[in-house]
Every structure is written in C-alpha cells, then in structure tokens.
C-alpha positions as YAML, in Angstrom:
chain: A
units: angstrom
residues:
- id: 1
  name: MET
  ca: [4.24, 25.52, 107.04]
- id: 2
  name: TRP
  ca: [3.16, 22.41, 109.42]
- id: 3
  name: HIS
  ca: [-0.33, 21.44, 107.31]
- id: 4
  name: ARG
  ca: [2.90, 21.87, 104.26]
- id: 5
  name: ILE
  ca: [5.19, 19.42, 106.11]
- id: 6
  name: THR
  ca: [2.10, 17.01, 107.17]
- id: 7
  name: HIS
  ca: [0.43, 16.74, 103.62]
- id: 8
  name: GLY
  ca: [3.75, 15.72, 102.59]
- id: 9
  name: GLN
  ca: [4.84, 13.04, 104.97]
- id: 10
  name: PHE
  ca: [1.79, 11.97, 104.03]
- id: 11
  name: GLU
  ca: [1.26, 12.15, 100.44]
- id: 12
  name: GLY
  ca: [5.31, 9.64, 101.05]
- id: 13
  name: LYS
  ca: [3.34, 6.73, 103.33]
- id: 14
  name: TRP
  ca: [0.53, 6.69, 100.69]
- id: 15
  name: ALA
  ca: [2.71, 6.11, 97.82]
- id: 16
  name: VAL
  ca: [5.38, 3.75, 99.93]
- id: 17
  name: PHE
  ca: [1.58, 2.35, 101.00]
- id: 18
  name: ASN
  ca: [1.04, 1.68, 96.82]
- id: 19
  name: ARG
  ca: [4.30, 0.65, 95.52]
- id: 20
  name: VAL
  ca: [3.92, -2.16, 98.64]
- id: 21
  name: VAL
  ca: [0.70, -2.92, 97.39]
- id: 22
  name: GLY
  ca: [0.80, -3.17, 93.99]
- id: 23
  name: ALA
  ca: [4.10, -5.54, 94.44]
- id: 24
  name: PHE
  ca: [1.84, -7.73, 96.50]
- id: 25
  name: VAL
  ca: [-0.80, -7.91, 93.73]
- id: 26
  name: ARG
  ca: [2.71, -8.70, 90.91]
- id: 27
  name: SER
  ca: [3.83, -11.44, 93.17]
- id: 28
  name: ILE
  ca: [0.55, -12.88, 93.27]
- id: 29
  name: PHE
  ca: [0.17, -12.96, 89.35]
- id: 30
  name: VAL
  ca: [3.12, -14.39, 89.35]
- id: 31
  name: VAL
  ca: [3.03, -17.71, 91.97]
- id: 32
  name: ALA
  ca: [-0.33, -17.45, 89.72]
- id: 33
  name: LEU
  ca: [1.68, -18.45, 86.66]
- id: 34
  name: ILE
  ca: [3.48, -20.02, 87.63]
- id: 35
  name: ALA
  ca: [1.65, -22.75, 89.66]
- id: 36
  name: MET
  ca: [-0.93, -22.94, 86.84]
- id: 37
  name: PRO
  ca: [-0.05, -25.54, 85.15]
- id: 38
  name: SER
  ca: [0.89, -27.87, 87.69]
- id: 39
  name: PHE
  ca: [-2.51, -26.67, 89.42]
- id: 40
  name: LEU
  ca: [-4.47, -27.88, 85.66]
- id: 41
  name: LEU
  ca: [-3.78, -30.37, 84.74]
- id: 42
  name: PRO
  ca: [-4.29, -34.01, 85.82]
- id: 43
  name: ASN
  ca: [-2.27, -36.37, 86.80]
- id: 44
  name: VAL
  ca: [0.73, -34.21, 88.57]
- id: 45
  name: SER
  ca: [3.22, -36.37, 90.21]
- id: 46
  name: ALA
  ca: [3.63, -34.17, 94.68]
- id: 47
  name: ASP
  ca: [7.29, -33.95, 93.88]
- id: 48
  name: SER
  ca: [6.70, -32.69, 90.66]
- id: 49
  name: ALA
  ca: [3.92, -29.87, 92.05]
- id: 50
  name: GLN
  ca: [6.53, -29.35, 95.33]
- id: 51
  name: VAL
  ca: [9.17, -28.02, 93.09]
- id: 52
  name: VAL
  ca: [6.70, -25.79, 90.87]
- id: 53
  name: ALA
  ca: [5.76, -24.46, 94.33]
- id: 54
  name: LEU
  ca: [9.02, -24.10, 95.30]
- id: 55
  name: VAL
  ca: [9.67, -22.39, 92.09]
- id: 56
  name: ALA
  ca: [6.63, -20.24, 92.44]
- id: 57
  name: LEU
  ca: [6.93, -18.55, 96.20]
- id: 58
  name: PHE
  ca: [10.96, -18.18, 94.77]
- id: 59
  name: GLY
  ca: [9.26, -16.04, 92.10]
- id: 60
  name: ALA
  ca: [6.81, -14.09, 93.79]
- id: 61
  name: ALA
  ca: [9.54, -13.40, 96.79]
- id: 62
  name: LEU
  ca: [12.17, -11.92, 93.44]
- id: 63
  name: THR
  ca: [8.57, -9.74, 92.30]
- id: 64
  name: PHE
  ca: [7.97, -8.13, 95.98]
- id: 65
  name: PHE
  ca: [11.53, -7.11, 96.74]
- id: 66
  name: GLU
  ca: [11.69, -6.15, 92.66]
- id: 67
  name: TYR
  ca: [8.87, -3.96, 93.50]
- id: 68
  name: THR
  ca: [8.66, -2.65, 97.04]
- id: 69
  name: SER
  ca: [12.58, -1.03, 96.49]
- id: 70
  name: PRO
  ca: [13.45, 2.46, 95.18]
- id: 71
  name: TYR
  ca: [16.43, 1.01, 93.27]
- id: 72
  name: PRO
  ca: [17.68, -0.32, 90.99]
- id: 73
  name: GLY
  ca: [17.15, -4.46, 91.32]
- id: 74
  name: LEU
  ca: [16.49, -6.79, 87.41]
- id: 75
  name: VAL
  ca: [14.44, -5.98, 85.85]
- id: 76
  name: GLU
  ca: [14.28, -3.44, 83.88]
- id: 77
  name: PHE
  ca: [11.80, -0.77, 81.97]
- id: 78
  name: ARG
  ca: [10.50, -1.36, 86.33]
- id: 79
  name: ASP
  ca: [8.13, 2.09, 86.22]
- id: 80
  name: ALA
  ca: [7.59, 2.05, 82.49]
- id: 81
  name: PRO
  ca: [4.81, 1.25, 81.60]
- id: 82
  name: PRO
  ca: [2.99, -1.17, 79.29]
- id: 83
  name: PHE
  ca: [6.54, -2.96, 79.13]
- id: 84
  name: ASN
  ca: [6.38, -5.55, 81.88]
- id: 85
  name: ARG
  ca: [2.50, -5.46, 80.64]
- id: 86
  name: VAL
  ca: [2.25, -6.31, 78.16]
- id: 87
  name: ARG
  ca: [5.41, -8.64, 78.33]
- id: 88
  name: PHE
  ca: [4.14, -10.80, 81.36]
- id: 89
  name: LEU
  ca: [-0.13, -10.98, 79.87]
- id: 90
  name: SER
  ca: [1.37, -13.15, 77.07]
- id: 91
  name: LEU
  ca: [3.32, -15.26, 78.59]
- id: 92
  name: PHE
  ca: [0.19, -15.13, 80.74]
- id: 93
  name: VAL
  ca: [-2.23, -15.65, 77.95]
- id: 94
  name: THR
  ca: [0.07, -18.23, 76.90]
- id: 95
  name: ILE
  ca: [0.59, -20.49, 79.39]
- id: 96
  name: PHE
  ca: [-3.24, -20.07, 79.90]
- id: 97
  name: LEU
  ca: [-3.91, -21.12, 76.04]
- id: 98
  name: LEU
  ca: [-1.48, -24.27, 76.32]
- id: 99
  name: THR
  ca: [-2.77, -25.90, 79.72]
- id: 100
  name: THR
  ca: [-6.52, -25.38, 78.32]
- id: 101
  name: ILE
  ca: [-5.04, -27.74, 75.45]
- id: 102
  name: CYS
  ca: [-2.99, -30.23, 77.34]
- id: 103
  name: SER
  ca: [-5.93, -30.65, 80.16]
- id: 104
  name: GLY
  ca: [-8.66, -31.07, 77.25]
- id: 105
  name: ILE
  ca: [-7.02, -34.02, 76.27]
- id: 106
  name: SER
  ca: [-8.26, -36.00, 78.90]
- id: 107
  name: SER
  ca: [-10.79, -33.90, 80.82]
- id: 108
  name: PRO
  ca: [-12.06, -31.97, 77.45]
- id: 109
  name: THR
  ca: [-14.50, -28.95, 77.97]
- id: 110
  name: ILE
  ca: [-16.41, -26.49, 76.00]
- id: 111
  name: PHE
  ca: [-14.15, -23.83, 76.54]
- id: 112
  name: SER
  ca: [-10.98, -26.46, 76.48]
- id: 113
  name: GLU
  ca: [-12.71, -28.00, 72.64]
- id: 114
  name: PHE
  ca: [-12.77, -24.92, 71.25]
- id: 115
  name: VAL
  ca: [-9.52, -23.85, 72.01]
- id: 116
  name: THR
  ca: [-8.64, -26.52, 70.18]
- id: 117
  name: VAL
  ca: [-10.09, -26.47, 67.11]
- id: 118
  name: VAL
  ca: [-8.64, -22.71, 66.60]
- id: 119
  name: GLY
  ca: [-5.58, -23.70, 67.00]
- id: 120
  name: ALA
  ca: [-5.21, -26.50, 64.48]
- id: 121
  name: LEU
  ca: [-6.48, -23.92, 62.11]
- id: 122
  name: ILE
  ca: [-4.16, -21.83, 63.51]
- id: 123
  name: GLY
  ca: [-1.12, -24.76, 63.07]
- id: 124
  name: TYR
  ca: [-2.89, -25.36, 59.51]
- id: 125
  name: VAL
  ca: [-1.90, -21.85, 58.18]
- id: 126
  name: LEU
  ca: [1.37, -21.70, 59.48]
- id: 127
  name: ASP
  ca: [2.57, -25.05, 59.39]
- id: 128
  name: PHE
  ca: [4.07, -23.78, 56.27]
- id: 129
  name: HIS
  ca: [8.02, -24.85, 54.79]
- id: 130
  name: TYR
  ca: [10.88, -23.11, 57.01]
- id: 131
  name: SER
  ca: [7.94, -21.09, 58.89]
- id: 132
  name: PRO
  ca: [9.86, -21.19, 62.96]
- id: 133
  name: VAL
  ca: [5.63, -23.63, 63.38]
- id: 134
  name: ARG
  ca: [7.27, -26.38, 60.95]
- id: 135
  name: LEU
  ca: [10.58, -26.51, 62.61]
- id: 136
  name: MET
  ca: [9.29, -26.83, 66.29]
- id: 137
  name: VAL
  ca: [7.34, -30.45, 64.99]
- id: 138
  name: GLN
  ca: [10.30, -31.17, 62.99]
- id: 139
  name: ALA
  ca: [12.47, -30.88, 66.30]
- id: 140
  name: LEU
  ca: [11.00, -34.24, 67.95]
- id: 141
  name: PRO
  ca: [12.09, -37.02, 67.31]
- id: 142
  name: GLU
  ca: [11.81, -39.41, 64.91]
- id: 143
  name: GLY
  ca: [9.06, -42.22, 65.39]
- id: 144
  name: THR
  ca: [6.39, -39.43, 67.92]
- id: 145
  name: ALA
  ca: [3.17, -40.29, 67.13]
- id: 146
  name: GLU
  ca: [0.94, -38.65, 65.29]
- id: 147
  name: HIS
  ca: [-1.18, -36.95, 68.43]
- id: 148
  name: HIS
  ca: [2.10, -36.06, 69.46]
- id: 149
  name: ILE
  ca: [2.91, -34.39, 66.46]
- id: 150
  name: THR
  ca: [-0.94, -32.82, 66.36]
- id: 151
  name: LEU
  ca: [-0.74, -31.75, 70.06]
- id: 152
  name: MET
  ca: [3.05, -29.37, 69.47]
- id: 153
  name: ARG
  ca: [1.63, -28.26, 66.30]
- id: 154
  name: VAL
  ca: [-1.85, -27.57, 67.85]
- id: 155
  name: CYS
  ca: [0.51, -25.86, 70.80]
- id: 156
  name: ALA
  ca: [3.20, -24.51, 68.49]
- id: 157
  name: GLY
  ca: [0.50, -22.69, 66.59]
- id: 158
  name: VAL
  ca: [-1.20, -20.43, 69.70]
- id: 159
  name: SER
  ca: [2.07, -19.84, 70.94]
- id: 160
  name: TYR
  ca: [3.62, -18.05, 68.07]
- id: 161
  name: LEU
  ca: [0.03, -16.28, 67.48]
- id: 162
  name: THR
  ca: [-0.01, -15.19, 71.25]
- id: 163
  name: SER
  ca: [2.94, -13.86, 70.35]
- id: 164
  name: LEU
  ca: [2.94, -12.15, 67.25]
- id: 165
  name: VAL
  ca: [-0.69, -10.03, 68.99]
- id: 166
  name: SER
  ca: [0.85, -9.14, 72.03]
- id: 167
  name: LEU
  ca: [4.24, -7.64, 69.69]
- id: 168
  name: MET
  ca: [1.66, -5.59, 67.68]
- id: 169
  name: ILE
  ca: [-0.46, -4.36, 70.56]
- id: 170
  name: PHE
  ca: [3.01, -3.83, 72.65]
- id: 171
  name: LEU
  ca: [3.35, -1.08, 68.67]
- id: 172
  name: LEU
  ca: [-0.23, 0.03, 69.27]
- id: 173
  name: LEU
  ca: [-0.03, 1.71, 72.25]
- id: 174
  name: LEU
  ca: [3.17, 2.71, 72.22]
- id: 175
  name: GLN
  ca: [2.57, 5.10, 69.70]
- id: 176
  name: ARG
  ca: [-1.03, 5.95, 71.24]
- id: 177
  name: ARG
  ca: [0.87, 7.07, 74.38]
- id: 178
  name: ARG
  ca: [4.24, 8.27, 72.98]
- id: 179
  name: TRP
  ca: [6.11, 6.34, 74.81]
- id: 180
  name: PRO
  ca: [8.09, 6.54, 77.03]
- id: 181
  name: SER
  ca: [8.16, 10.70, 76.70]
- id: 182
  name: LYS
  ca: [3.83, 10.53, 77.66]
- id: 183
  name: SER
  ca: [4.51, 8.86, 80.75]
- id: 184
  name: GLY
  ca: [6.86, 11.67, 82.57]
- id: 185
  name: SER
  ca: [11.12, 11.28, 83.43]
- id: 186
  name: PHE
  ca: [12.79, 8.53, 82.35]
- id: 187
  name: ASN
  ca: [15.06, 7.43, 85.11]
- id: 188
  name: VAL
  ca: [17.58, 5.22, 82.96]
- id: 189
  name: TRP
  ca: [19.91, 3.88, 86.34]
- id: 190
  name: ILE
  ca: [16.16, 2.41, 87.86]
- id: 191
  name: ASN
  ca: [14.65, 0.70, 83.70]
- id: 192
  name: LEU
  ca: [17.70, -0.05, 82.37]
- id: 193
  name: PRO
  ca: [19.93, -1.29, 85.40]
- id: 194
  name: THR
  ca: [22.41, -3.53, 83.36]
- id: 195
  name: PHE
  ca: [23.12, -0.79, 80.52]
- id: 196
  name: ASP
  ca: [25.43, 2.67, 82.13]
- id: 197
  name: PRO
  ca: [25.56, 4.74, 81.02]
- id: 198
  name: THR
  ca: [29.69, 5.83, 81.44]
- id: 199
  name: ALA
  ca: [30.75, 2.57, 80.32]
- id: 200
  name: GLY
  ca: [32.30, 4.94, 77.12]
- id: 201
  name: GLY
  ca: [31.28, 5.63, 73.90]
- id: 202
  name: ASP
  ca: [28.25, 7.71, 72.68]
- id: 203
  name: VAL
  ca: [24.85, 7.28, 74.66]
- id: 204
  name: VAL
  ca: [22.59, 7.23, 72.18]
- id: 205
  name: SER
  ca: [24.48, 4.70, 68.97]
- id: 206
  name: ARG
  ca: [25.13, 2.52, 72.04]
- id: 207
  name: LEU
  ca: [21.26, 2.00, 72.83]
- id: 208
  name: LYS
  ca: [20.49, 1.61, 69.17]
- id: 209
  name: ARG
  ca: [23.12, -0.04, 68.40]
- id: 210
  name: ASP
  ca: [21.59, -3.22, 71.62]
- id: 211
  name: ALA
  ca: [17.95, -2.03, 70.06]
- id: 212
  name: ARG
  ca: [19.21, -3.13, 66.27]
- id: 213
  name: VAL
  ca: [21.00, -6.76, 68.54]
- id: 214
  name: ASN
  ca: [17.93, -7.90, 70.44]
- id: 215
  name: ILE
  ca: [15.62, -7.04, 67.29]
- id: 216
  name: ILE
  ca: [18.30, -9.27, 65.53]
- id: 217
  name: LEU
  ca: [18.62, -11.75, 67.63]
- id: 218
  name: GLY
  ca: [13.90, -11.50, 68.57]
- id: 219
  name: PHE
  ca: [14.06, -12.45, 64.75]
- id: 220
  name: ALA
  ca: [16.41, -15.70, 64.34]
- id: 221
  name: LEU
  ca: [15.82, -17.46, 68.13]
- id: 222
  name: PRO
  ca: [11.98, -19.47, 66.94]
- id: 223
  name: PHE
  ca: [14.33, -20.05, 64.04]
- id: 224
  name: VAL
  ca: [17.50, -21.02, 66.52]
- id: 225
  name: ILE
  ca: [15.32, -22.80, 69.25]
- id: 226
  name: PRO
  ca: [13.74, -25.97, 67.29]
- id: 227
  name: ALA
  ca: [17.19, -26.40, 66.27]
- id: 228
  name: VAL
  ca: [18.94, -26.12, 69.49]
- id: 229
  name: VAL
  ca: [16.36, -28.72, 70.43]
- id: 230
  name: HIS
  ca: [16.46, -31.13, 68.42]
- id: 231
  name: SER
  ca: [20.74, -31.13, 68.95]
- id: 232
  name: ALA
  ca: [20.72, -31.15, 72.90]
- id: 233
  name: SER
  ca: [17.83, -34.48, 71.52]
- id: 234
  name: ASN
  ca: [20.60, -37.12, 71.03]
- id: 235
  name: LEU
  ca: [23.09, -35.88, 73.99]
- id: 236
  name: PHE
  ca: [20.11, -35.66, 76.66]
- id: 237
  name: GLY
  ca: [17.26, -37.40, 75.76]
- id: 238
  name: ALA
  ca: [14.01, -36.42, 73.29]
- id: 239
  name: MET
  ca: [11.17, -34.33, 74.18]
- id: 240
  name: ALA
  ca: [8.77, -36.45, 76.29]
- id: 241
  name: VAL
  ca: [5.49, -34.39, 74.09]
- id: 242
  name: GLY
  ca: [3.99, -37.13, 76.66]
- id: 243
  name: ASN
  ca: [4.95, -34.79, 79.55]
- id: 244
  name: TYR
  ca: [3.17, -31.92, 79.25]
- id: 245
  name: GLN
  ca: [4.10, -29.43, 82.10]
- id: 246
  name: SER
  ca: [7.60, -29.97, 80.51]
- id: 247
  name: MET
  ca: [5.99, -28.79, 76.86]
- id: 248
  name: ILE
  ca: [3.60, -26.42, 77.39]
- id: 249
  name: TRP
  ca: [7.02, -24.25, 78.97]
- id: 250
  name: LEU
  ca: [9.26, -25.00, 75.80]
- id: 251
  name: VAL
  ca: [6.73, -24.11, 73.73]
- id: 252
  name: ALA
  ca: [5.78, -21.40, 75.75]
- id: 253
  name: ALA
  ca: [9.23, -19.74, 76.01]
- id: 254
  name: TRP
  ca: [9.70, -20.33, 72.16]
- id: 255
  name: ALA
  ca: [7.47, -18.29, 71.13]
- id: 256
  name: PHE
  ca: [8.30, -16.23, 73.88]
- id: 257
  name: LEU
  ca: [11.17, -15.13, 74.06]
- id: 258
  name: PRO
  ca: [12.32, -13.80, 70.94]
- id: 259
  name: SER
  ca: [8.56, -11.67, 70.75]
- id: 260
  name: SER
  ca: [10.23, -10.31, 73.77]
- id: 261
  name: LEU
  ca: [13.56, -9.16, 72.38]
- id: 262
  name: PHE
  ca: [11.80, -7.41, 69.94]
- id: 263
  name: MET
  ca: [10.08, -5.46, 72.54]
- id: 264
  name: ARG
  ca: [13.27, -5.15, 74.79]
- id: 265
  name: GLY
  ca: [14.43, -4.13, 70.93]
- id: 266
  name: ILE
  ca: [12.05, -1.35, 70.10]
- id: 267
  name: ALA
  ca: [11.94, 0.13, 73.46]
- id: 268
  name: MET
  ca: [15.20, 0.32, 73.51]
- id: 269
  name: GLY
  ca: [15.38, 2.07, 70.21]
- id: 270
  name: ARG
  ca: [12.78, 4.28, 71.55]
- id: 271
  name: VAL
  ca: [13.95, 5.34, 74.09]
- id: 272
  name: ALA
  ca: [17.44, 6.32, 72.19]
- id: 273
  name: ASN
  ca: [15.29, 8.66, 70.37]
- id: 274
  name: MET
  ca: [13.84, 10.52, 72.86]
- id: 275
  name: VAL
  ca: [18.07, 10.90, 74.67]
- id: 276
  name: GLU
  ca: [18.42, 11.90, 71.02]
- id: 277
  name: GLY
  ca: [15.54, 14.35, 70.96]
- id: 278
  name: LYS
  ca: [16.43, 15.83, 74.54]
- id: 279
  name: ARG
  ca: [20.34, 16.53, 73.41]
- id: 280
  name: ARG
  ca: [18.84, 18.35, 70.40]
- id: 281
  name: GLN
  ca: [16.95, 20.81, 72.85]
- id: 282
  name: THR
  ca: [19.54, 21.46, 75.08]
- id: 283
  name: TYR
  ca: [21.84, 22.00, 71.74]
- id: 284
  name: ALA
  ca: [18.99, 24.39, 70.53]
- id: 285
  name: ALA
  ca: [18.01, 26.31, 73.40]
- id: 286
  name: ALA
  ca: [21.86, 26.82, 74.05]
- id: 287
  name: ASP
  ca: [22.06, 28.25, 70.62]
- id: 288
  name: LEU
  ca: [19.61, 31.19, 71.26]
- id: 289
  name: ASP
  ca: [21.03, 31.96, 74.69]
- id: 290
  name: PRO
  ca: [21.89, 35.50, 73.85]
- id: 291
  name: MET
  ca: [25.96, 36.21, 73.60]
- id: 292
  name: PRO
  ca: [27.29, 38.01, 77.03]
- id: 293
  name: ALA
  ca: [28.52, 41.34, 76.30]
...
C-alpha cells in the first residue's frame, strides 16, 4: 500500500513537471513568433522593438499561466491536440515566410529570393477577379507604387496558400486520429471555456449552430477584411506597405483568422457528433437493460 501511495505521488509530481515544461516551451515559441519580424527585419526602430518585446513577454506569460493551470482559461481546445498546434504552426510559417520576403528586399539571400519567386507565382495564380488576393491588392490606396502592389500580391498569395494548406492538414489529422474520440475523454469545461452547457437549449443543437456560424464567418472574412481595411483607410489613413511589420501582421491576420474559424467550426461540429453518438449509445444501453420483475 505504501508503494502504491508513493508511486501515485511520483506520477502526480511528474505530470505537474511535464505540464510546467510544456507551458514553458510553448511560451518560448510565442515569444519567437511575436518577435520574429522585429528581429529579422532591418531598420527597426528602438521604440518599435521595445513595444514588440513587451507584447512578446505578455503573450509568453499568458501562455505559461494558461497551460500550467488545471482550470479553464481563454484558450479553447487546450487539452485536445492537434487543434492549437496546427493553428500556431500555420501562423508561425506565415509570419516567417512574409518576414523572409520583406527582409530579402534590402538583404537578399538565396532562400529569400526563392520564397519571393514562389510567392510571386502563387500570387499571380490566385490574383483573379473577385478573389481574396485581388481584393487585398485593391485595398491599397490609389497611387501606390508598382513594387508595393507587387509586394502585397506576393505576401497575400503566400499567406492565403499557407492558410489553405494548414486547413487541409488539419482535416487530414482529424480524419486519421478520429479526433476527438480517439484522444480519450473530452472535457468540455477545459476545452470550451466560453461554452456554457447549462445556458439553455439542446447542447448538440447549440454546438452545431456555433459550428455553422464559424464556418460561414471563415468563408466570408477573406472578402470582408479587405473592404474593412479600405474603408478604415479613409478614416484613419491609408495602409503603409512600406511599414513591413504592420503589413506582415495585417496580411497574416487576414489569412489566419478565416482558416482558424474554419478549424473551430469543424472542431465544434466533431464535438457535437461525438456528444450525439454518446447520447445514442446511452439510450441504446438503457433500452437493452432488462425490465424489473
């Protein structure tokens, strides 16, 4: 019995240690993501670098405390990989490629030239009438220099293609892993902290409704964001393509948010199907129980 208690305490401490180490590694990746454009781009002002460092530290602290806490916080699907891993990797790759393209303008390398050429080809293919890439290019103010228009087309094409590839990878992983049922028990309280199962109405219907809303928003945002940017430029000033940091984050958000909403909608639909399947199994088991004499 003493050996069993000691072994259980050791497993508990090891689980806490793994959770802390995992949270620390995640916070380091968050710092690398936020600070990447400021670190790799040339001619970044000291004030801008300080602001980026402050935001990076805040993001790291938020990530660390979120993943070390056993209670729900702000991050959805925290204990249901690979949802957040695919989303973070998609944003990380997007920011890295856009930073490489922008830094290669003043300090070209073989890799930056390769990424720029591939991005130019992708942007040319995706730049057709009423496409999200064409709308993003048209969001630039009138009189924008031709090289800035080309840069926006390249960055928009790379970002949009990365979001589509990440969405396909996410679908393949869900299908292969049979997420979330194969990953074990799914804790709605931890993984969906903003979803209240007791708020009223059928849980499955509400999950399916939220899934449809997220998918519709994910489809509409690539077309809506350029219109919002163009309208906001009339009130707050035109978007400066020469400010590479701002352009990188704007283009990355334009491509990442819709794909993230698509993933969230698909994930919530899978959770709704899992709850519905569990409910059917429970009803079937209840019907098979022998009636009392």
